[in-house]
């Protein structure tokens, strides 16, 4: 991979480009982008460091690897314009719903492809990047792409049939955790904590709790038990949550996503 091109430059694409450039994985003059609103693209280019292209075909001509980062409903039109130009190149897609099999109906067999599902915490380098195992990248390309996306969080490869539940957990999950942050923040405000400080405390607590589980590898139940002293305050809160059906509520939420 000598040059990288972004088709679309929204928030997620900007985070990916910034992570790659800031961590020195690619040089500024090796990263290009195209988006319909050129003036806005130029402003992002000045901030992040990539080179803005006025035309889509110009972008494809200048790059050997491309990241499809436009809206899913725009992809058919984009592919109809550049399908021939993609021959012999590698295409990475972060567009929801466009997996390997779907792209194969549009791409020439010489175009190598990988579907990746990022999530919003990727924008601050703490994301989960789900790589569909089914892909046609060369081995060295696959490793290069993994290295690039590891700048945004952790990379997890999943078989095709698990990409849906993986996306539900990591893509929808941040919204569920945001509800928890808001709810616990409200509880803090109820007892006198200024809202900004309440959110700060709760968000850092969740970040720290997650990091503790990841780094120790302990079962979440063990970590929960470590905080719950006999006849203590925490176990009273856990008891209230159990009576409220918090576990079932989260499983129901995932069921709702999967059954949509």
mmCIF file of N, CA and C in Angstrom, residues 132-236:
data_model
loop_
_atom_site.group_PDB
_atom_site.id
_atom_site.type_symbol
_atom_site.label_atom_id
_atom_site.label_comp_id
_atom_site.label_asym_id
_atom_site.label_seq_id
_atom_site.Cartn_x
_atom_site.Cartn_y
_atom_site.Cartn_z
ATOM 1 N N UNK A 132 -14.629 -8.469 8.498
ATOM 2 C CA UNK A 132 -15.259 -9.671 7.975
ATOM 3 C C UNK A 132 -14.163 -10.629 7.482
ATOM 4 N N UNK A 133 -14.193 -11.869 7.963
ATOM 5 C CA UNK A 133 -13.141 -12.819 7.591
ATOM 6 C C UNK A 133 -13.087 -13.063 6.089
ATOM 7 N N UNK A 134 -14.233 -13.063 5.442
ATOM 8 C CA UNK A 134 -14.294 -13.301 4.007
ATOM 9 C C UNK A 134 -13.821 -12.052 3.277
ATOM 10 N N UNK A 135 -12.697 -12.148 2.609
ATOM 11 C CA UNK A 135 -12.157 -11.011 1.874
ATOM 12 C C UNK A 135 -11.247 -11.532 0.766
ATOM 13 N N UNK A 136 -10.852 -10.649 -0.111
ATOM 14 C CA UNK A 136 -9.990 -11.056 -1.226
ATOM 15 C C UNK A 136 -8.690 -10.265 -1.269
ATOM 16 N N UNK A 137 -8.318 -9.649 -0.149
ATOM 17 C CA UNK A 137 -7.047 -8.934 -0.091
ATOM 18 C C UNK A 137 -5.881 -9.910 -0.146
ATOM 19 N N UNK A 138 -4.769 -9.444 -0.680
ATOM 20 C CA UNK A 138 -3.536 -10.218 -0.582
ATOM 21 C C UNK A 138 -3.122 -10.258 0.879
ATOM 22 N N UNK A 139 -2.373 -11.272 1.277
ATOM 23 C CA UNK A 139 -1.989 -11.420 2.678
ATOM 24 C C UNK A 139 -1.294 -10.179 3.216
ATOM 25 N N UNK A 140 -0.374 -9.632 2.416
ATOM 26 C CA UNK A 140 0.361 -8.461 2.892
ATOM 27 C C UNK A 140 -0.552 -7.238 2.985
ATOM 28 N N UNK A 141 -1.510 -7.128 2.078
ATOM 29 C CA UNK A 141 -2.476 -6.032 2.145
ATOM 30 C C UNK A 141 -3.341 -6.155 3.395
ATOM 31 N N UNK A 142 -3.753 -7.374 3.679
ATOM 32 C CA UNK A 142 -4.597 -7.608 4.854
ATOM 33 C C UNK A 142 -3.877 -7.157 6.126
ATOM 34 N N UNK A 143 -2.602 -7.489 6.244
ATOM 35 C CA UNK A 143 -1.828 -7.088 7.423
ATOM 36 C C UNK A 143 -1.657 -5.580 7.480
ATOM 37 N N UNK A 144 -1.421 -4.961 6.339
ATOM 38 C CA UNK A 144 -1.277 -3.506 6.299
ATOM 39 C C UNK A 144 -2.560 -2.811 6.727
ATOM 40 N N UNK A 145 -3.691 -3.309 6.238
ATOM 41 C CA UNK A 145 -4.974 -2.703 6.595
ATOM 42 C C UNK A 145 -5.244 -2.878 8.086
ATOM 43 N N UNK A 146 -4.947 -4.050 8.634
ATOM 44 C CA UNK A 146 -5.111 -4.274 10.075
ATOM 45 C C UNK A 146 -4.262 -3.296 10.864
ATOM 46 N N UNK A 147 -3.023 -3.105 10.448
ATOM 47 C CA UNK A 147 -2.136 -2.179 11.155
ATOM 48 C C UNK A 147 -2.677 -0.752 11.120
ATOM 49 N N UNK A 148 -3.248 -0.356 9.984
ATOM 50 C CA UNK A 148 -3.807 0.990 9.874
ATOM 51 C C UNK A 148 -4.978 1.180 10.829
ATOM 52 N N UNK A 149 -5.884 0.212 10.859
ATOM 53 C CA UNK A 149 -7.094 0.370 11.657
ATOM 54 C C UNK A 149 -6.841 0.143 13.146
ATOM 55 N N UNK A 150 -5.743 -0.509 13.498
ATOM 56 C CA UNK A 150 -5.395 -0.649 14.914
ATOM 57 C C UNK A 150 -5.034 0.692 15.534
ATOM 58 N N UNK A 151 -4.816 1.704 14.687
ATOM 59 C CA UNK A 151 -4.585 3.063 15.195
ATOM 60 C C UNK A 151 -5.851 3.636 15.815
ATOM 61 N N UNK A 152 -7.006 2.976 15.557
ATOM 62 C CA UNK A 152 -8.288 3.492 16.023
ATOM 63 C C UNK A 152 -8.893 2.662 17.148
ATOM 64 N N UNK A 153 -8.237 1.583 17.541
ATOM 65 C CA UNK A 153 -8.780 0.727 18.599
ATOM 66 C C UNK A 153 -8.316 -0.700 18.420
ATOM 67 N N UNK A 154 -9.206 -1.657 18.691
ATOM 68 C CA UNK A 154 -8.842 -3.053 18.534
ATOM 69 C C UNK A 154 -9.539 -3.636 17.310
ATOM 70 N N UNK A 155 -8.816 -4.515 16.613
ATOM 71 C CA UNK A 155 -9.343 -5.177 15.428
ATOM 72 C C UNK A 155 -9.758 -6.595 15.802
ATOM 73 N N UNK A 156 -10.989 -6.945 15.479
ATOM 74 C CA UNK A 156 -11.499 -8.292 15.731
ATOM 75 C C UNK A 156 -12.046 -8.843 14.422
ATOM 76 N N UNK A 157 -11.584 -10.024 14.027
ATOM 77 C CA UNK A 157 -12.064 -10.652 12.803
ATOM 78 C C UNK A 157 -13.188 -11.616 13.133
ATOM 79 N N UNK A 158 -14.257 -11.544 12.360
ATOM 80 C CA UNK A 158 -15.427 -12.382 12.592
ATOM 81 C C UNK A 158 -15.856 -13.068 11.299
ATOM 82 N N UNK A 159 -16.376 -14.292 11.408
ATOM 83 C CA UNK A 159 -16.970 -14.926 10.222
ATOM 84 C C UNK A 159 -18.200 -14.155 9.788
ATOM 85 N N UNK A 160 -18.593 -14.366 8.544
ATOM 86 C CA UNK A 160 -19.692 -13.610 7.956
ATOM 87 C C UNK A 160 -20.951 -13.664 8.822
ATOM 88 N N UNK A 161 -21.277 -14.866 9.334
ATOM 89 C CA UNK A 161 -22.554 -15.020 10.046
ATOM 90 C C UNK A 161 -22.573 -14.337 11.412
ATOM 91 N N UNK A 162 -21.408 -13.861 11.903
ATOM 92 C CA UNK A 162 -21.368 -13.175 13.192
ATOM 93 C C UNK A 162 -21.202 -11.656 13.058
ATOM 94 N N UNK A 163 -21.095 -11.159 11.830
ATOM 95 C CA UNK A 163 -20.927 -9.720 11.650
ATOM 96 C C UNK A 163 -22.176 -8.954 12.112
ATOM 97 N N UNK A 164 -23.347 -9.547 11.955
ATOM 98 C CA UNK A 164 -24.581 -8.874 12.370
ATOM 99 C C UNK A 164 -24.640 -8.655 13.866
ATOM 100 N N UNK A 165 -24.438 -9.721 14.646
ATOM 101 C CA UNK A 165 -24.474 -9.578 16.105
ATOM 102 C C UNK A 165 -23.274 -8.762 16.579
ATOM 103 N N UNK A 166 -22.138 -8.912 15.910
ATOM 104 C CA UNK A 166 -20.978 -8.095 16.277
ATOM 105 C C UNK A 166 -21.270 -6.616 16.109
ATOM 106 N N UNK A 167 -21.934 -6.274 14.999
ATOM 107 C CA UNK A 167 -22.291 -4.880 14.769
ATOM 108 C C UNK A 167 -23.327 -4.372 15.753
ATOM 109 N N UNK A 168 -24.249 -5.258 16.164
ATOM 110 C CA UNK A 168 -25.253 -4.863 17.160
ATOM 111 C C UNK A 168 -24.588 -4.536 18.490
ATOM 112 N N UNK A 169 -23.640 -5.378 18.903
ATOM 113 C CA UNK A 169 -22.965 -5.182 20.193
ATOM 114 C C UNK A 169 -22.069 -3.946 20.182
ATOM 115 N N UNK A 170 -21.267 -3.801 19.131
ATOM 116 C CA UNK A 170 -20.271 -2.722 19.128
ATOM 117 C C UNK A 170 -20.752 -1.449 18.459
ATOM 118 N N UNK A 171 -21.692 -1.579 17.501
ATOM 119 C CA UNK A 171 -22.185 -0.401 16.800
ATOM 120 C C UNK A 171 -23.335 0.270 17.520
ATOM 121 N N UNK A 172 -24.278 -0.539 18.035
ATOM 122 C CA UNK A 172 -25.419 0.013 18.780
ATOM 123 C C UNK A 172 -25.086 0.194 20.263
ATOM 124 N N UNK A 173 -24.192 -0.642 20.759
ATOM 125 C CA UNK A 173 -23.832 -0.620 22.177
ATOM 126 C C UNK A 173 -23.444 0.739 22.729
ATOM 127 N N UNK A 174 -22.667 1.556 21.988
ATOM 128 C CA UNK A 174 -22.331 2.874 22.526
ATOM 129 C C UNK A 174 -23.553 3.712 22.899
ATOM 130 N N UNK A 175 -24.637 3.603 22.131
ATOM 131 C CA UNK A 175 -25.851 4.350 22.468
ATOM 132 C C UNK A 175 -26.449 3.853 23.780
ATOM 133 N N UNK A 176 -26.374 2.528 24.007
ATOM 134 C CA UNK A 176 -26.897 1.971 25.259
ATOM 135 C C UNK A 176 -26.065 2.437 26.450
ATOM 136 N N UNK A 177 -24.745 2.482 26.262
ATOM 137 C CA UNK A 177 -23.860 2.958 27.340
ATOM 138 C C UNK A 177 -24.066 4.449 27.580
ATOM 139 N N UNK A 178 -24.333 5.195 26.513
ATOM 140 C CA UNK A 178 -24.615 6.631 26.681
ATOM 141 C C UNK A 178 -25.864 6.853 27.534
ATOM 142 N N UNK A 179 -26.848 5.958 27.389
ATOM 143 C CA UNK A 179 -28.032 6.041 28.249
ATOM 144 C C UNK A 179 -27.653 5.850 29.716
ATOM 145 N N UNK A 180 -26.744 4.918 29.959
ATOM 146 C CA UNK A 180 -26.293 4.673 31.333
ATOM 147 C C UNK A 180 -25.561 5.888 31.876
ATOM 148 N N UNK A 181 -24.699 6.484 31.055
ATOM 149 C CA UNK A 181 -23.962 7.682 31.475
ATOM 150 C C UNK A 181 -24.945 8.792 31.843
ATOM 151 N N UNK A 182 -25.953 8.967 30.995
ATOM 152 C CA UNK A 182 -26.936 10.016 31.253
ATOM 153 C C UNK A 182 -27.732 9.725 32.526
ATOM 154 N N UNK A 183 -28.136 8.454 32.694
ATOM 155 C CA UNK A 183 -28.949 8.096 33.853
ATOM 156 C C UNK A 183 -28.177 8.249 35.160
ATOM 157 N N UNK A 184 -26.937 7.736 35.196
ATOM 158 C CA UNK A 184 -26.131 7.880 36.413
ATOM 159 C C UNK A 184 -25.777 9.347 36.649
ATOM 160 N N UNK A 185 -25.576 10.086 35.553
ATOM 161 C CA UNK A 185 -25.336 11.523 35.692
ATOM 162 C C UNK A 185 -26.524 12.221 36.317
ATOM 163 N N UNK A 186 -27.731 11.848 35.882
ATOM 164 C CA UNK A 186 -28.946 12.412 36.475
ATOM 165 C C UNK A 186 -29.015 12.105 37.964
ATOM 166 N N UNK A 187 -28.614 10.875 38.335
ATOM 167 C CA UNK A 187 -28.628 10.508 39.757
ATOM 168 C C UNK A 187 -27.667 11.387 40.548
ATOM 169 N N UNK A 188 -26.505 11.660 39.953
ATOM 170 C CA UNK A 188 -25.564 12.549 40.623
ATOM 171 C C UNK A 188 -26.119 13.943 40.798
ATOM 172 N N UNK A 189 -26.760 14.462 39.739
ATOM 173 C CA UNK A 189 -27.365 15.794 39.803
ATOM 174 C C UNK A 189 -28.457 15.820 40.868
ATOM 175 N N UNK A 190 -29.230 14.744 40.961
ATOM 176 C CA UNK A 190 -30.295 14.655 41.971
ATOM 177 C C UNK A 190 -29.753 14.879 43.376
ATOM 178 N N UNK A 191 -28.526 14.419 43.620
ATOM 179 C CA UNK A 191 -27.931 14.551 44.946
ATOM 180 C C UNK A 191 -26.900 15.673 45.031
ATOM 181 N N UNK A 192 -26.947 16.614 44.057
ATOM 182 C CA UNK A 192 -26.190 17.848 44.201
ATOM 183 C C UNK A 192 -24.932 17.996 43.385
ATOM 184 N N UNK A 193 -24.539 16.973 42.604
ATOM 185 C CA UNK A 193 -23.312 17.087 41.803
ATOM 186 C C UNK A 193 -23.602 17.905 40.538
ATOM 187 N N UNK A 194 -22.788 18.913 40.218
ATOM 188 C CA UNK A 194 -22.984 19.650 38.965
ATOM 189 C C UNK A 194 -22.949 18.688 37.772
ATOM 190 N N UNK A 195 -23.785 18.920 36.782
ATOM 191 C CA UNK A 195 -23.960 17.955 35.689
ATOM 192 C C UNK A 195 -22.656 17.644 34.962
ATOM 193 N N UNK A 196 -21.872 18.644 34.661
ATOM 194 C CA UNK A 196 -20.626 18.398 33.943
ATOM 195 C C UNK A 196 -19.725 17.453 34.729
ATOM 196 N N UNK A 197 -19.602 17.693 36.028
ATOM 197 C CA UNK A 197 -18.772 16.821 36.866
ATOM 198 C C UNK A 197 -19.376 15.429 36.995
ATOM 199 N N UNK A 198 -20.702 15.360 37.034
ATOM 200 C CA UNK A 198 -21.367 14.060 37.138
ATOM 201 C C UNK A 198 -21.060 13.206 35.910
ATOM 202 N N UNK A 199 -21.190 13.794 34.726
ATOM 203 C CA UNK A 199 -20.888 13.060 33.494
ATOM 204 C C UNK A 199 -19.417 12.665 33.439
ATOM 205 N N UNK A 200 -18.541 13.565 33.872
ATOM 206 C CA UNK A 200 -17.109 13.289 33.854
ATOM 207 C C UNK A 200 -16.778 12.101 34.755
ATOM 208 N N UNK A 201 -17.337 12.090 35.952
ATOM 209 C CA UNK A 201 -17.089 10.985 36.885
ATOM 210 C C UNK A 201 -17.606 9.668 36.339
ATOM 211 N N UNK A 202 -18.822 9.689 35.821
ATOM 212 C CA UNK A 202 -19.434 8.459 35.331
ATOM 213 C C UNK A 202 -18.703 7.920 34.099
ATOM 214 N N UNK A 203 -18.370 8.806 33.167
ATOM 215 C CA UNK A 203 -17.687 8.367 31.947
ATOM 216 C C UNK A 203 -16.314 7.782 32.263
ATOM 217 N N UNK A 204 -15.578 8.423 33.157
ATOM 218 C CA UNK A 204 -14.264 7.894 33.528
ATOM 219 C C UNK A 204 -14.409 6.577 34.272
ATOM 220 N N UNK A 205 -15.436 6.447 35.106
ATOM 221 C CA UNK A 205 -15.678 5.198 35.818
ATOM 222 C C UNK A 205 -15.938 4.053 34.845
ATOM 223 N N UNK A 206 -16.745 4.322 33.792
ATOM 224 C CA UNK A 206 -17.035 3.290 32.798
ATOM 225 C C UNK A 206 -15.786 2.951 31.997
ATOM 226 N N UNK A 207 -15.028 3.971 31.613
ATOM 227 C CA UNK A 207 -13.778 3.742 30.887
ATOM 228 C C UNK A 207 -12.812 2.902 31.722
ATOM 229 N N UNK A 208 -12.674 3.246 32.988
ATOM 230 C CA UNK A 208 -11.768 2.512 33.864
ATOM 231 C C UNK A 208 -12.220 1.088 34.121
ATOM 232 N N UNK A 209 -13.519 0.906 34.301
ATOM 233 C CA UNK A 209 -14.056 -0.436 34.542
ATOM 234 C C UNK A 209 -13.831 -1.333 33.334
ATOM 235 N N UNK A 210 -14.051 -0.770 32.143
ATOM 236 C CA UNK A 210 -13.836 -1.542 30.918
ATOM 237 C C UNK A 210 -12.362 -1.890 30.744
ATOM 238 N N UNK A 211 -11.484 -0.932 31.027
ATOM 239 C CA UNK A 211 -10.051 -1.179 30.890
ATOM 240 C C UNK A 211 -9.580 -2.226 31.890
ATOM 241 N N UNK A 212 -10.134 -2.195 33.102
ATOM 242 C CA UNK A 212 -9.778 -3.179 34.125
ATOM 243 C C UNK A 212 -10.143 -4.590 33.657
ATOM 244 N N UNK A 213 -11.317 -4.752 33.073
ATOM 245 C CA UNK A 213 -11.725 -6.072 32.585
ATOM 246 C C UNK A 213 -10.835 -6.529 31.434
ATOM 247 N N UNK A 214 -10.540 -5.615 30.493
ATOM 248 C CA UNK A 214 -9.718 -5.975 29.338
ATOM 249 C C UNK A 214 -8.306 -6.374 29.757
ATOM 250 N N UNK A 215 -7.722 -5.620 30.686
ATOM 251 C CA UNK A 215 -6.331 -5.862 31.050
ATOM 252 C C UNK A 215 -6.154 -7.039 31.997
ATOM 253 N N UNK A 216 -7.158 -7.298 32.847
ATOM 254 C CA UNK A 216 -7.040 -8.434 33.768
ATOM 255 C C UNK A 216 -7.605 -9.712 33.157
ATOM 256 N N UNK A 217 -8.543 -9.563 32.221
ATOM 257 C CA UNK A 217 -9.190 -10.742 31.655
ATOM 258 C C UNK A 217 -10.160 -11.416 32.604
ATOM 259 N N UNK A 218 -10.433 -10.785 33.731
ATOM 260 C CA UNK A 218 -11.331 -11.373 34.719
ATOM 261 C C UNK A 218 -12.770 -11.397 34.206
ATOM 262 N N UNK A 219 -13.527 -12.402 34.645
ATOM 263 C CA UNK A 219 -14.950 -12.457 34.336
ATOM 264 C C UNK A 219 -15.613 -11.233 34.972
ATOM 265 N N UNK A 220 -16.513 -10.559 34.249
ATOM 266 C CA UNK A 220 -17.179 -9.376 34.804
ATOM 267 C C UNK A 220 -17.856 -9.654 36.142
ATOM 268 N N UNK A 221 -18.364 -10.868 36.313
ATOM 269 C CA UNK A 221 -19.002 -11.226 37.585
ATOM 270 C C UNK A 221 -18.030 -11.209 38.745
ATOM 271 N N UNK A 222 -16.781 -11.604 38.487
ATOM 272 C CA UNK A 222 -15.752 -11.578 39.528
ATOM 273 C C UNK A 222 -15.431 -10.137 39.917
ATOM 274 N N UNK A 223 -15.293 -9.279 38.898
ATOM 275 C CA UNK A 223 -15.012 -7.865 39.176
ATOM 276 C C UNK A 223 -16.166 -7.221 39.936
ATOM 277 N N UNK A 224 -17.377 -7.589 39.590
ATOM 278 C CA UNK A 224 -18.552 -7.081 40.317
ATOM 279 C C UNK A 224 -18.506 -7.543 41.762
ATOM 280 N N UNK A 225 -18.202 -8.830 41.985
ATOM 281 C CA UNK A 225 -18.141 -9.366 43.343
ATOM 282 C C UNK A 225 -17.062 -8.679 44.169
ATOM 283 N N UNK A 226 -15.972 -8.274 43.520
ATOM 284 C CA UNK A 226 -14.881 -7.614 44.242
ATOM 285 C C UNK A 226 -15.298 -6.267 44.829
ATOM 286 N N UNK A 227 -16.348 -5.660 44.260
ATOM 287 C CA UNK A 227 -16.820 -4.356 44.739
ATOM 288 C C UNK A 227 -17.929 -4.520 45.778
ATOM 289 N N UNK A 228 -18.545 -5.689 45.803
ATOM 290 C CA UNK A 228 -19.709 -5.914 46.672
ATOM 291 C C UNK A 228 -19.308 -6.532 48.013
ATOM 292 N N UNK A 229 -19.198 -5.700 49.028
ATOM 293 C CA UNK A 229 -18.902 -6.184 50.382
ATOM 294 C C UNK A 229 -20.181 -6.760 51.005
ATOM 295 N N UNK A 230 -20.048 -7.742 51.899
ATOM 296 C CA UNK A 230 -21.229 -8.295 52.586
ATOM 297 C C UNK A 230 -22.002 -7.200 53.333
ATOM 298 N N UNK A 231 -23.294 -7.141 53.098
ATOM 299 C CA UNK A 231 -24.174 -6.149 53.728
ATOM 300 C C UNK A 231 -23.755 -4.714 53.410
ATOM 301 N N UNK A 232 -23.034 -4.548 52.292
ATOM 302 C CA UNK A 232 -22.543 -3.219 51.939
ATOM 303 C C UNK A 232 -23.504 -2.442 51.057
ATOM 304 N N UNK A 233 -23.045 -1.279 50.625
ATOM 305 C CA UNK A 233 -23.897 -0.396 49.824
ATOM 306 C C UNK A 233 -24.025 -0.881 48.379
ATOM 307 N N UNK A 234 -22.920 -1.366 47.807
ATOM 308 C CA UNK A 234 -22.937 -1.737 46.386
ATOM 309 C C UNK A 234 -23.894 -2.884 46.112
ATOM 310 N N UNK A 235 -23.907 -3.888 46.995
ATOM 311 C CA UNK A 235 -24.785 -5.027 46.761
ATOM 312 C C UNK A 235 -26.261 -4.606 46.822
ATOM 313 N N UNK A 236 -26.556 -3.573 47.597
ATOM 314 C CA UNK A 236 -27.929 -3.057 47.634
ATOM 315 C C UNK A 236 -28.311 -2.464 46.273
#
